[in-house]
XYZ file of N, CA and C in Angstrom:
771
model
N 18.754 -4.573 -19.395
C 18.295 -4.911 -18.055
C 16.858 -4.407 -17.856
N 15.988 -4.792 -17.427
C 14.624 -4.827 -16.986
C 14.380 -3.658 -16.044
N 13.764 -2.911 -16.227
C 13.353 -1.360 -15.278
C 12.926 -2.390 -13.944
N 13.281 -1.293 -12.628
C 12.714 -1.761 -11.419
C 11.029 -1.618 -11.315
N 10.033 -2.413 -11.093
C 9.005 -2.264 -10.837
C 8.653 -0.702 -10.598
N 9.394 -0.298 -9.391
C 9.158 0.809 -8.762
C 10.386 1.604 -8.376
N 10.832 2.661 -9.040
C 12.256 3.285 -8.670
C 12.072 4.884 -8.316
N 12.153 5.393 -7.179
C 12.200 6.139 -6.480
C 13.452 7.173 -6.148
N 13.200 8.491 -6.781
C 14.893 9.232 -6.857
C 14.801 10.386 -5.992
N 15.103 10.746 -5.453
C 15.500 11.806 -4.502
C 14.412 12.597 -4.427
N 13.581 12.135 -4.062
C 12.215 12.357 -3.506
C 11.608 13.679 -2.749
N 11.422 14.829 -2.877
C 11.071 15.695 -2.063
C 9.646 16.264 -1.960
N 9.281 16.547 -0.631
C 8.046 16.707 -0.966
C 7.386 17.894 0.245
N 6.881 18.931 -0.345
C 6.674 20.505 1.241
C 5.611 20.432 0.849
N 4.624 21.019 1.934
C 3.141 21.842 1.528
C 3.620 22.775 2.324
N 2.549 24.024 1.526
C 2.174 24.924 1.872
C 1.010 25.362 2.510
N 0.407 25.413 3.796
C -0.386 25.970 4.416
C -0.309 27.239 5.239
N -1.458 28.076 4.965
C -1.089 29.619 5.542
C 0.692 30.473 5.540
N 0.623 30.127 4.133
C 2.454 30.697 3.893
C 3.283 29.964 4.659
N 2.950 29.065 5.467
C 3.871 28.069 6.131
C 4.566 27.210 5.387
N 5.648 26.680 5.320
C 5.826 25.569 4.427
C 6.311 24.462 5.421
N 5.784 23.538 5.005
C 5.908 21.805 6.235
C 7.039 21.089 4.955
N 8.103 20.517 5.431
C 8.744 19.964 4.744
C 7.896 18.571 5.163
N 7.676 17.478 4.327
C 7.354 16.366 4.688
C 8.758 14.898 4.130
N 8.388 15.267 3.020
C 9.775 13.896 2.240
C 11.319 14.949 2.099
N 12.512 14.679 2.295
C 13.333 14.896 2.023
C 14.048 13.683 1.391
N 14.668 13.802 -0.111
C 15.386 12.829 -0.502
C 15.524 11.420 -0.290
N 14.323 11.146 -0.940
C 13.911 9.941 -0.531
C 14.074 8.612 -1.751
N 15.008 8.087 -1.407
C 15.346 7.111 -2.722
C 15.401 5.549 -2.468
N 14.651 4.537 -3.667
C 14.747 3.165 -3.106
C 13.934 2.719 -4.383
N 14.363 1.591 -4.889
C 14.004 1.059 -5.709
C 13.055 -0.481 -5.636
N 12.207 -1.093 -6.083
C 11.559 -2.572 -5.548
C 11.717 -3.148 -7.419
N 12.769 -4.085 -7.030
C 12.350 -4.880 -8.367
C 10.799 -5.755 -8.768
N 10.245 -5.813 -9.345
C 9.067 -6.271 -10.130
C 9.331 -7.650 -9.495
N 7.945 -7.667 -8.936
C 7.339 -9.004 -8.215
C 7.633 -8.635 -6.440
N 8.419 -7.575 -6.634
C 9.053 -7.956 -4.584
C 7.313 -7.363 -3.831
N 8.113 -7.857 -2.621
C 6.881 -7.309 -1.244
C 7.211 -6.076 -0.795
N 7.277 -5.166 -0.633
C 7.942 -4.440 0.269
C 6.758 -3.093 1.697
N 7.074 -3.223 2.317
C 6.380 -2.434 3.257
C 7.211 -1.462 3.956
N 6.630 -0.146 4.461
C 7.002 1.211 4.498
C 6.644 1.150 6.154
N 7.648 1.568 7.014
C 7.114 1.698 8.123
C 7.353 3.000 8.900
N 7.354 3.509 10.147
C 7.571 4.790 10.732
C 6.786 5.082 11.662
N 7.220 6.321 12.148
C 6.344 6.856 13.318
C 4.782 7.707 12.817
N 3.708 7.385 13.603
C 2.345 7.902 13.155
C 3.129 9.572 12.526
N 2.256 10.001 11.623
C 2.351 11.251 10.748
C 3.912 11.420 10.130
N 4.885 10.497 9.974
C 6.008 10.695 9.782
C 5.910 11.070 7.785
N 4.868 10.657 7.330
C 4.872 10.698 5.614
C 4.752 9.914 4.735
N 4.492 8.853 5.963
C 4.114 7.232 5.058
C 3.252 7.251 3.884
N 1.779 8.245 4.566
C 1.061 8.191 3.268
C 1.612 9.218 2.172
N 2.224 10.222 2.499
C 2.510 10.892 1.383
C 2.879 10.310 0.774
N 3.853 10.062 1.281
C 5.235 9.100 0.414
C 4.131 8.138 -0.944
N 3.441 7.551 -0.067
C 2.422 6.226 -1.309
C 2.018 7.212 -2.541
N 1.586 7.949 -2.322
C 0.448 8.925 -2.383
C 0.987 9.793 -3.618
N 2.337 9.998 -3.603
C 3.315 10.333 -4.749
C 3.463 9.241 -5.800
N 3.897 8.206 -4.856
C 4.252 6.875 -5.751
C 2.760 7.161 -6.887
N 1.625 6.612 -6.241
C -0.091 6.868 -6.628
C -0.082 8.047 -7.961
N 0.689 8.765 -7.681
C 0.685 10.093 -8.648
C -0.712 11.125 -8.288
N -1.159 10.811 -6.767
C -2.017 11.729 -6.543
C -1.573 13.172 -5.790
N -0.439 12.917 -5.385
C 0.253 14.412 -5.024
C 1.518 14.645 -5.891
N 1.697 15.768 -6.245
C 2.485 16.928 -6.923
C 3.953 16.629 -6.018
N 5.349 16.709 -6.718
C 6.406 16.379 -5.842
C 7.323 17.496 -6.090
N 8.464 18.117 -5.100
C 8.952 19.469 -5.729
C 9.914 19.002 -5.636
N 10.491 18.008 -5.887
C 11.530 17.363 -6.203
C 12.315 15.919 -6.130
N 12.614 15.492 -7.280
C 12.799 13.942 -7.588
C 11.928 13.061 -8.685
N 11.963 12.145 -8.976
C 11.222 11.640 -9.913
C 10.709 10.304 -9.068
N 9.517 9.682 -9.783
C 9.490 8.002 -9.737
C 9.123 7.829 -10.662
N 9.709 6.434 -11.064
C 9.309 5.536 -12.232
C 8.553 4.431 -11.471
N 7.682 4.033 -13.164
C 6.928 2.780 -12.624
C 6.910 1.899 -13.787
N 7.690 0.977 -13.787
C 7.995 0.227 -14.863
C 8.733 0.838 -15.712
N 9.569 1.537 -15.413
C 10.486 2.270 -16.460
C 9.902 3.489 -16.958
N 8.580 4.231 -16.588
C 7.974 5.363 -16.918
C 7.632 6.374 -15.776
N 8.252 7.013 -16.100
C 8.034 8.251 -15.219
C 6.381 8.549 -14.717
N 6.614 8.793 -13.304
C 4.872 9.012 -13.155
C 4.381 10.378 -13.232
N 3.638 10.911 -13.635
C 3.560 12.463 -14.035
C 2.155 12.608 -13.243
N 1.304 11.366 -12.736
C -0.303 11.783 -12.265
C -0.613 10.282 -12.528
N -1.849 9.965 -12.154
C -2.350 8.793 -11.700
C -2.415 7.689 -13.262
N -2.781 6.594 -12.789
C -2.242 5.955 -14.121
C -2.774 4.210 -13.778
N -3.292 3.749 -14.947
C -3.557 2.551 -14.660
C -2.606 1.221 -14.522
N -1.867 1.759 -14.389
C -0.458 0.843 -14.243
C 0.246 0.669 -12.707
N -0.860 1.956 -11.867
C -0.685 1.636 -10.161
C -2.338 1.246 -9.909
N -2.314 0.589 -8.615
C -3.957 0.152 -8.087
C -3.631 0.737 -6.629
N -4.657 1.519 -6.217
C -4.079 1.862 -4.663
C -5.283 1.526 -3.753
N -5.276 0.806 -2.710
C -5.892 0.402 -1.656
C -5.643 1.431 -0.247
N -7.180 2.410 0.179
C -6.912 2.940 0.948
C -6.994 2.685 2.603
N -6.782 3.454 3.824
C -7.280 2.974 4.851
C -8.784 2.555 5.346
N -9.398 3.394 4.231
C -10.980 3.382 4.048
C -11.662 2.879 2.701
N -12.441 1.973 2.725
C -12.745 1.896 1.346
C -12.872 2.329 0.179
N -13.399 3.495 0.556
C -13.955 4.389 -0.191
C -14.520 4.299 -1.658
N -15.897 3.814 -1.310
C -16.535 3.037 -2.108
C -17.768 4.225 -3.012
N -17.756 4.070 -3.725
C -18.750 4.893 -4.091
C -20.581 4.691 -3.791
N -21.678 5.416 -2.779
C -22.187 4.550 -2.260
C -23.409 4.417 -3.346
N -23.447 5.116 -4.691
C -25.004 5.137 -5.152
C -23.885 4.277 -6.261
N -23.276 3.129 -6.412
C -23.109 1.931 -7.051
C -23.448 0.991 -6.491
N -23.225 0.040 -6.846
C -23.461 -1.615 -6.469
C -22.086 -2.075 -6.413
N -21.673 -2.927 -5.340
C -20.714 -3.837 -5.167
C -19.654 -4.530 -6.537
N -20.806 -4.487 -7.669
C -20.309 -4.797 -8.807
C -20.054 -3.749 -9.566
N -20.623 -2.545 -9.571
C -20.467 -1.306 -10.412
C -19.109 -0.583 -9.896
N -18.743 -1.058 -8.208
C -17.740 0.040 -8.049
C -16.275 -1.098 -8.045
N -16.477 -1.861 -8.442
C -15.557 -3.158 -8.952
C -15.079 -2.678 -10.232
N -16.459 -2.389 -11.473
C -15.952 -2.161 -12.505
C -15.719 -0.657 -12.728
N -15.452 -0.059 -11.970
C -15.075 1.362 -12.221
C -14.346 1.716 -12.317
N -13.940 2.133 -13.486
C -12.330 2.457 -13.903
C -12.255 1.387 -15.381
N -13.399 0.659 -15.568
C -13.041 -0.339 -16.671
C -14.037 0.052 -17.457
N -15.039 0.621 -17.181
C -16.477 0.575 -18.365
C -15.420 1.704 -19.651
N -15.874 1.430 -20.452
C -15.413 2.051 -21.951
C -13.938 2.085 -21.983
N -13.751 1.594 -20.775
C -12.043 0.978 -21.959
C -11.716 -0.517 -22.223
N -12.668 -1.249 -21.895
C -13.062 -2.582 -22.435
C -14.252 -3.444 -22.785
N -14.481 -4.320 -23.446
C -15.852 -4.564 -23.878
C -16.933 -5.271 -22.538
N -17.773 -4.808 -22.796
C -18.584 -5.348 -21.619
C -18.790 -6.447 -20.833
N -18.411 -7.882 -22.266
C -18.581 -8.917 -21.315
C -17.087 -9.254 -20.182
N -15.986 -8.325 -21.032
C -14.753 -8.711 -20.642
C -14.564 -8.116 -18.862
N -15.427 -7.129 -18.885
C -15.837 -5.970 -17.772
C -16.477 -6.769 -16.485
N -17.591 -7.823 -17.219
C -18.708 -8.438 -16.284
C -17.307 -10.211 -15.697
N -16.561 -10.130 -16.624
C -15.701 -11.460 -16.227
C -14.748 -11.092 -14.983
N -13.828 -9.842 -15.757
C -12.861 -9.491 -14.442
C -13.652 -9.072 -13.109
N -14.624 -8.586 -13.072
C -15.575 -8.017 -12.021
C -16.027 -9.731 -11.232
N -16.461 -10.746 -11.908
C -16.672 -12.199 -11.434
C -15.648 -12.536 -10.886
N -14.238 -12.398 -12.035
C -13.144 -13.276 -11.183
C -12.405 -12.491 -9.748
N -12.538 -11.116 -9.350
C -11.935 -10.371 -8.892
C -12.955 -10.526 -7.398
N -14.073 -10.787 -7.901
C -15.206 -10.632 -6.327
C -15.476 -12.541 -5.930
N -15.321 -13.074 -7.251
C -14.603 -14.691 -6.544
C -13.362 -14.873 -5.423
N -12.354 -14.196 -5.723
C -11.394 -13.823 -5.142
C -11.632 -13.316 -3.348
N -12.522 -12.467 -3.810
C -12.202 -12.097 -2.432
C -14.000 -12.252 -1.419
N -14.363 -13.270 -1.909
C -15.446 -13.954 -1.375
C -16.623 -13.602 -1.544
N -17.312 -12.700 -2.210
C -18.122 -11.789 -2.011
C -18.790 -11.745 -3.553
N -18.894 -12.793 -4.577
C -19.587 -13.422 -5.546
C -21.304 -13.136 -5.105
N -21.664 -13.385 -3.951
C -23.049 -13.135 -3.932
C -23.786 -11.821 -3.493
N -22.657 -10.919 -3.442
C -22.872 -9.291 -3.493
C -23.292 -8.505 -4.510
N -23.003 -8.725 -5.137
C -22.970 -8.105 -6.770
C -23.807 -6.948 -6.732
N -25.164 -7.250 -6.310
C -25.972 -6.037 -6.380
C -26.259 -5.504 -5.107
N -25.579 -5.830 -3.929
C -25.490 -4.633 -2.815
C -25.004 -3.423 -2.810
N -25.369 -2.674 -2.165
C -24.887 -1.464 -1.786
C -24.045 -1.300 -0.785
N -23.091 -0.311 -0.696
C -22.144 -0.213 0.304
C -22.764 0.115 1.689
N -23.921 0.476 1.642
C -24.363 0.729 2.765
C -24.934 -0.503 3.864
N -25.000 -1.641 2.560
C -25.606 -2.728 3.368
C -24.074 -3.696 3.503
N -23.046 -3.586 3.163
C -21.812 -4.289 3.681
C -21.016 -3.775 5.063
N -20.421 -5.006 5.737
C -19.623 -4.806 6.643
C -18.295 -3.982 6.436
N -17.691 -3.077 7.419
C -16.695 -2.838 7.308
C -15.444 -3.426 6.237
N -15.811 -4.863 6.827
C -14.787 -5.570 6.485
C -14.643 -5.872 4.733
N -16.500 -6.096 4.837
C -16.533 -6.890 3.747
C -16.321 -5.620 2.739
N -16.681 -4.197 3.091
C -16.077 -3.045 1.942
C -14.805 -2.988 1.573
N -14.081 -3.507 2.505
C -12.396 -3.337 2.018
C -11.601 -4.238 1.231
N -12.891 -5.531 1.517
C -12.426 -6.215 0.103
C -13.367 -6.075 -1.191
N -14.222 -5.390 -0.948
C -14.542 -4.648 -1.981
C -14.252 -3.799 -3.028
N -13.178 -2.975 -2.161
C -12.040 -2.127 -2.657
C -10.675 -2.654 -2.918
N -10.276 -3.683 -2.197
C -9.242 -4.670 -2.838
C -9.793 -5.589 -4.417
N -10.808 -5.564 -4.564
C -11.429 -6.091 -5.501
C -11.479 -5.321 -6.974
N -12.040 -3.981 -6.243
C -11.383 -2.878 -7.345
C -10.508 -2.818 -8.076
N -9.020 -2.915 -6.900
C -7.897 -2.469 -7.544
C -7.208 -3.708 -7.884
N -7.514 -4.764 -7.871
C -7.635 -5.397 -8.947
C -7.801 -5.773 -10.059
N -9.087 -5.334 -10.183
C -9.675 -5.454 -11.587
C -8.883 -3.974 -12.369
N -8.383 -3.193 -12.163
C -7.433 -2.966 -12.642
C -6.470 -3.182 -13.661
N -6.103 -4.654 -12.582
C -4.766 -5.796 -13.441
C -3.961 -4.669 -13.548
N -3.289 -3.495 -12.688
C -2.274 -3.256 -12.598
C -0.733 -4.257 -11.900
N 0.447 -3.449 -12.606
C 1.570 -4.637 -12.283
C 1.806 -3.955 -10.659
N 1.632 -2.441 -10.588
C 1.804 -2.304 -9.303
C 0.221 -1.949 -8.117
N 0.917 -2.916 -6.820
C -0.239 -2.531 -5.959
C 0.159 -1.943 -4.782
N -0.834 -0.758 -4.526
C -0.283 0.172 -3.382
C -1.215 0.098 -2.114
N -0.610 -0.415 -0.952
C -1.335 -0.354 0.284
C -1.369 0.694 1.352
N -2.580 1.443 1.256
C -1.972 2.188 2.525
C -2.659 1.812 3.854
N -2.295 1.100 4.435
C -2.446 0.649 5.808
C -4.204 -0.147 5.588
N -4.049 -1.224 4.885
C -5.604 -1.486 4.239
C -6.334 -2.054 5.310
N -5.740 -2.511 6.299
C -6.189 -3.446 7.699
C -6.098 -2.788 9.071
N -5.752 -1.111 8.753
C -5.839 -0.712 10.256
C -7.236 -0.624 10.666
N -8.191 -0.364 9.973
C -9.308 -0.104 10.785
C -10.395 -1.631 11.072
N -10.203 -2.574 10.968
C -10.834 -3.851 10.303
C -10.452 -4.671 12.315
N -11.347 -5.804 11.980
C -11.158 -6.564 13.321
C -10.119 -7.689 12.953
N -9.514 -8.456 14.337
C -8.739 -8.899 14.231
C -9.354 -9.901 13.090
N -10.313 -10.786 13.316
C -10.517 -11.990 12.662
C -10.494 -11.490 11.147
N -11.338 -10.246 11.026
C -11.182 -9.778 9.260
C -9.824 -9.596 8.695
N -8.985 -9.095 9.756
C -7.715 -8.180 9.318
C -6.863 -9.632 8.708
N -6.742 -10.743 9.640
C -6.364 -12.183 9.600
C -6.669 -12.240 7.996
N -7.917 -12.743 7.784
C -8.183 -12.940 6.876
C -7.753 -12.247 5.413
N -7.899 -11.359 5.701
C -7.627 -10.310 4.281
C -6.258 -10.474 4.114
N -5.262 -10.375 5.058
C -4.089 -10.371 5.315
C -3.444 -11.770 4.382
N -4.044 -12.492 4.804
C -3.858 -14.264 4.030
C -4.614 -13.998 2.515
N -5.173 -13.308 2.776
C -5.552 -12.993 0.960
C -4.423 -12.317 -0.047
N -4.323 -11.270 0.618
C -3.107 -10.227 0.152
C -2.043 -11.150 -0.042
N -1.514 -11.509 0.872
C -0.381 -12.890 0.448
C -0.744 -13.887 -0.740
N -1.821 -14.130 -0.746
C -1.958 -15.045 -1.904
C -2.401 -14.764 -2.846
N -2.501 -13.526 -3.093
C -2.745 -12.794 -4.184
C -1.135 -12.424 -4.761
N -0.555 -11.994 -3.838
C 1.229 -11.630 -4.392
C 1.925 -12.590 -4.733
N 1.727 -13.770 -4.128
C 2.349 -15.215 -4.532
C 1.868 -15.680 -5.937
N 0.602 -15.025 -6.049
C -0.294 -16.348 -7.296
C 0.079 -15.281 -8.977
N -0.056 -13.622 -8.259
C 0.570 -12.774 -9.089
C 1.641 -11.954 -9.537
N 2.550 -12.153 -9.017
C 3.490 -11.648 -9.298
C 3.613 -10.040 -9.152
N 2.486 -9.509 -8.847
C 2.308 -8.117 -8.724
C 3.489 -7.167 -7.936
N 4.060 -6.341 -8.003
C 5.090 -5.349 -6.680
C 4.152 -4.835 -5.787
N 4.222 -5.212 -4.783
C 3.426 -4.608 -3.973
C 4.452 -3.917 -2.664
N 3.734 -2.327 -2.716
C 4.208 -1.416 -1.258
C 3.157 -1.037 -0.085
N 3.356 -1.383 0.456
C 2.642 -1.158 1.663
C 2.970 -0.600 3.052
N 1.963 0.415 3.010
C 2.354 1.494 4.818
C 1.513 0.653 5.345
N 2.450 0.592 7.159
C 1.755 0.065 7.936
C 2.361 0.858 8.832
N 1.671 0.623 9.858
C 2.046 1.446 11.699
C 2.082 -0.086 11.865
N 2.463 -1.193 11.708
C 2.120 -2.176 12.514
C 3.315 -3.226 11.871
N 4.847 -3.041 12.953
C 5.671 -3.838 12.346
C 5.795 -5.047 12.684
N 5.250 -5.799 13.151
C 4.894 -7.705 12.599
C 4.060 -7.788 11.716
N 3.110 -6.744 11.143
C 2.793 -7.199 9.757
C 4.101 -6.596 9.090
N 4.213 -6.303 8.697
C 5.426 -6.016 7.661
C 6.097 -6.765 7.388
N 6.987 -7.476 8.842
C 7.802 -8.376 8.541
C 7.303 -9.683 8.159
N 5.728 -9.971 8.621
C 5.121 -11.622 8.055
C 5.358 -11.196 6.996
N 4.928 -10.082 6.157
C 4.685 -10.492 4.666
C 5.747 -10.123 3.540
N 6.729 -8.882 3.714
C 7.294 -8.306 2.902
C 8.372 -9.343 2.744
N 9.397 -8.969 1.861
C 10.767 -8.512 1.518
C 11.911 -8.205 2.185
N 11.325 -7.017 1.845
C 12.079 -5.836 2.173
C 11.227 -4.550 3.027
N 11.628 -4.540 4.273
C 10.892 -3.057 5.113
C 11.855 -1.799 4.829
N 10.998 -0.920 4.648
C 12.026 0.364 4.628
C 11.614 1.181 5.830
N 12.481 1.818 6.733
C 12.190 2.515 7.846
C 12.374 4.008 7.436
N 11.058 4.670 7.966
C 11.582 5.977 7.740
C 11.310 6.992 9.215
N 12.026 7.927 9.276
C 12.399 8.810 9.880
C 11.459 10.054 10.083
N 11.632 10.673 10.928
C 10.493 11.687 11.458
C 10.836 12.868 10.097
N 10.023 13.429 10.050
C 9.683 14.791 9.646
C 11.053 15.683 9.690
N 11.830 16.314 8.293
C 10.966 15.316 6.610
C 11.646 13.952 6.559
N 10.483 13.371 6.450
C 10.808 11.395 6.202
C 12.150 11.529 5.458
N 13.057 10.173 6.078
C 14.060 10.081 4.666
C 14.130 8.887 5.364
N 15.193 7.674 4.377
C 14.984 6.088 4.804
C 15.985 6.160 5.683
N 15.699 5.439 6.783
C 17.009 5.611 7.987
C 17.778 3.422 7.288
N 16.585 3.531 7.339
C 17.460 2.053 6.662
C 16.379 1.124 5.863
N 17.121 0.338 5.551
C 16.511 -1.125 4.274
C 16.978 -2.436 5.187
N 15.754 -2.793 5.480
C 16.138 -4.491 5.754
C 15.678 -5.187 5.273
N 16.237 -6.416 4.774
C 15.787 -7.619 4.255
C 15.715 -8.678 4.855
N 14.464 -8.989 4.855
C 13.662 -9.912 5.393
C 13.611 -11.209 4.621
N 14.598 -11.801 4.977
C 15.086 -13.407 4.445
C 14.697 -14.831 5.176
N 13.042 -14.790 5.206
C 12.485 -16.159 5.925
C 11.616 -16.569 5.164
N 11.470 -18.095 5.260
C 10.548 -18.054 4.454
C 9.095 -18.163 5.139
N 8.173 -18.496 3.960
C 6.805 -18.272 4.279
C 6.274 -19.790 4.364
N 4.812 -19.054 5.081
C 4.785 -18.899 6.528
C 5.775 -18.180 7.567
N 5.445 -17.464 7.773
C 6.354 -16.942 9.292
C 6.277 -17.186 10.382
N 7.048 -17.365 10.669
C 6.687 -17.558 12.396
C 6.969 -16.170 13.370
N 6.036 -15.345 13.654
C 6.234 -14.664 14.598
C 7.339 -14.873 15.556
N 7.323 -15.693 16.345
C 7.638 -16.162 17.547
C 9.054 -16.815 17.247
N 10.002 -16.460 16.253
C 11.024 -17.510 15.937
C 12.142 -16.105 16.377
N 13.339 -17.080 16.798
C 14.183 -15.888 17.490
C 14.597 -14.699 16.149
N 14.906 -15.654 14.823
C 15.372 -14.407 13.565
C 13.728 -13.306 13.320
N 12.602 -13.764 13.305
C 11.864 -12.733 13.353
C 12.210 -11.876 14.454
N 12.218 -12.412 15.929
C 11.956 -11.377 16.577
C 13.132 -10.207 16.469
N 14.332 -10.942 16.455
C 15.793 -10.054 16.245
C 15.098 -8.963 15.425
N 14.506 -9.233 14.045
C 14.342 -8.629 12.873
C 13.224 -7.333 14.032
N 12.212 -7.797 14.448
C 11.645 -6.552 15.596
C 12.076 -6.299 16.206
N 12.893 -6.395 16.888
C 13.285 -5.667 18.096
C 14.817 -4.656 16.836
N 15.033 -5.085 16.039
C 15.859 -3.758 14.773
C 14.973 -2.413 14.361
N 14.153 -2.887 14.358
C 12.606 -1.935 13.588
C 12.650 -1.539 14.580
N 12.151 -1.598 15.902
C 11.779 -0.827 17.287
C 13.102 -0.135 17.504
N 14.171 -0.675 17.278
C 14.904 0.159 17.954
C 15.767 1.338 17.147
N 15.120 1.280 15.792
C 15.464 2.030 14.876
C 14.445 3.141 15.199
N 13.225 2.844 15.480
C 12.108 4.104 15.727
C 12.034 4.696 16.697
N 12.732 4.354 17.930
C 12.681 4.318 19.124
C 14.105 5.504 19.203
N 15.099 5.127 18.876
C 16.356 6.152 18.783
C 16.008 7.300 18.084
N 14.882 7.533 16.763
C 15.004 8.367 16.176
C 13.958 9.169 16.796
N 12.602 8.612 17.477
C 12.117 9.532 18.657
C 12.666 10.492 19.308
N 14.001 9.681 19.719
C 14.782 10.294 21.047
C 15.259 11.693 20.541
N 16.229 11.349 19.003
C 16.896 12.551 18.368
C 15.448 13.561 18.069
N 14.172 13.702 18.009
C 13.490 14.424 17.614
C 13.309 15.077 19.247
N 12.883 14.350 19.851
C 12.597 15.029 21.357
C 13.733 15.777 21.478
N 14.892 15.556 21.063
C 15.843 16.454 22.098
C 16.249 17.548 20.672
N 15.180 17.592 19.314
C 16.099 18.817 18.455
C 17.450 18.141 17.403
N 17.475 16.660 17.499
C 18.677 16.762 16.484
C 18.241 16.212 15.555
């Protein structure tokens, strides 16, 4: 049988600040077979990004494993691509230099200058090449950085909330990219959002998580097809489940349980 894209085992995860210890993930388990959508949702600071952020192999976990393609993640790895809330572009490159970063000397140059063409074809921005981040729009940096983690050509792609800071008309846009990038590639893609009608246009599968330490209060599957319709009574049912899953677990935190 074929490893899950992304398999997630009893997940734990504390920091330590000033001898304090913050529990953040408690036992956190869920698997995405290879190719699915899936998006992460919850209350602001609940651990969404940690949670990615482990997956990413950029934080240390004190307990549980993940696999990624059947390999354990031990630290960051070219086999995840992660898209942040901020570009975070490197600014003394060029549009094309911070595209190919992460690729110079582990492939031959012209192969470097192609994926960097086909990856900034993609996401519109072919006549950038030699800008600087300082002279791009908001918008246009974040597909700059979607462009990145691309060129990659990792099987998994990690979103953490890539469209909260962006305007509506950009967010639109990118949003219809991301979709047709998962359709055309087959890629697993996870994605945190604070924002559950995106989730449900695009995913799968939403996983809800729970206040502090995060754990999944539930898995829904999101069985419509695409195109979505916002406005159709099975979407909205499907929101008004999500709200009222976040909304009850508010309540149990306000009152201590």
């Amino acid at each position: 049988m074929n490893a899950p894209g992304v398999d997630v085992r009893r997940l734990d995860k504390t920091y330590v600040r000033k001898k304090e210890s913050h529990e953040v993930l408690r036992g956190v388990s869920f698997a995405c077979s290879r190719g699915a959508f899936v998006s992460i949702v919850g209350a602001s600071g609940c651990g969404k990004t940690t949670l990615l952020r482990c997956l990413a192999g950029l934080e240390d976990v004190n307990g549980g494993e993940v696999y990624v393609e059947g390999t354990l993640v031990s630290g960051s790895g070219f086999d995840r691509a992660m898209v942040f809330q901020e570009p975070r572009l490197f600014p003394w490159l060029t549009v094309a230099g911070n595209v190919a970063f992460g690729l110079t000397g582990r492939k031959p140059r012209a192969e470097v200058r192609a994926i960097v063409k086909e990856n900034l074809d993609f996401v519109g921005l072919s006549a950038y090449t030699k800008a600087y981040p300082r002279h791009l729009s908001g918008g246009m940096a974040q597909r700059v950085a979607l462009a990145r983690a691309l060129a990659w050509q990792a099987p998994v792609l990690l979103l953490d909330e890539p469209f909260s800071s962006l305007d509506v008309r950009t967010r639109s846009k990118l949003q219809e990219d991301v979709l047709v990038l998962w359709q055309k590639t087959g890629k697993t893609v996870l994605m945190v959002t604070h924002d559950i009608t995106e989730a449900l246009l695009f995913s799968q599968r939403v996983l809800v998580l729970g206040d502090r330490p995060a754990r999944i209060l539930r898995e829904l599957t999101v069985d419509l097809p695409y195109p979505r319709d916002p406005g159709s009574s099975e979407f909205v049912e499907l929101l008004l489940q999500v709200k009222g899953l976040l909304t009850m677990e508010q309540q149990f935190v306000e009152c201590g349980i």
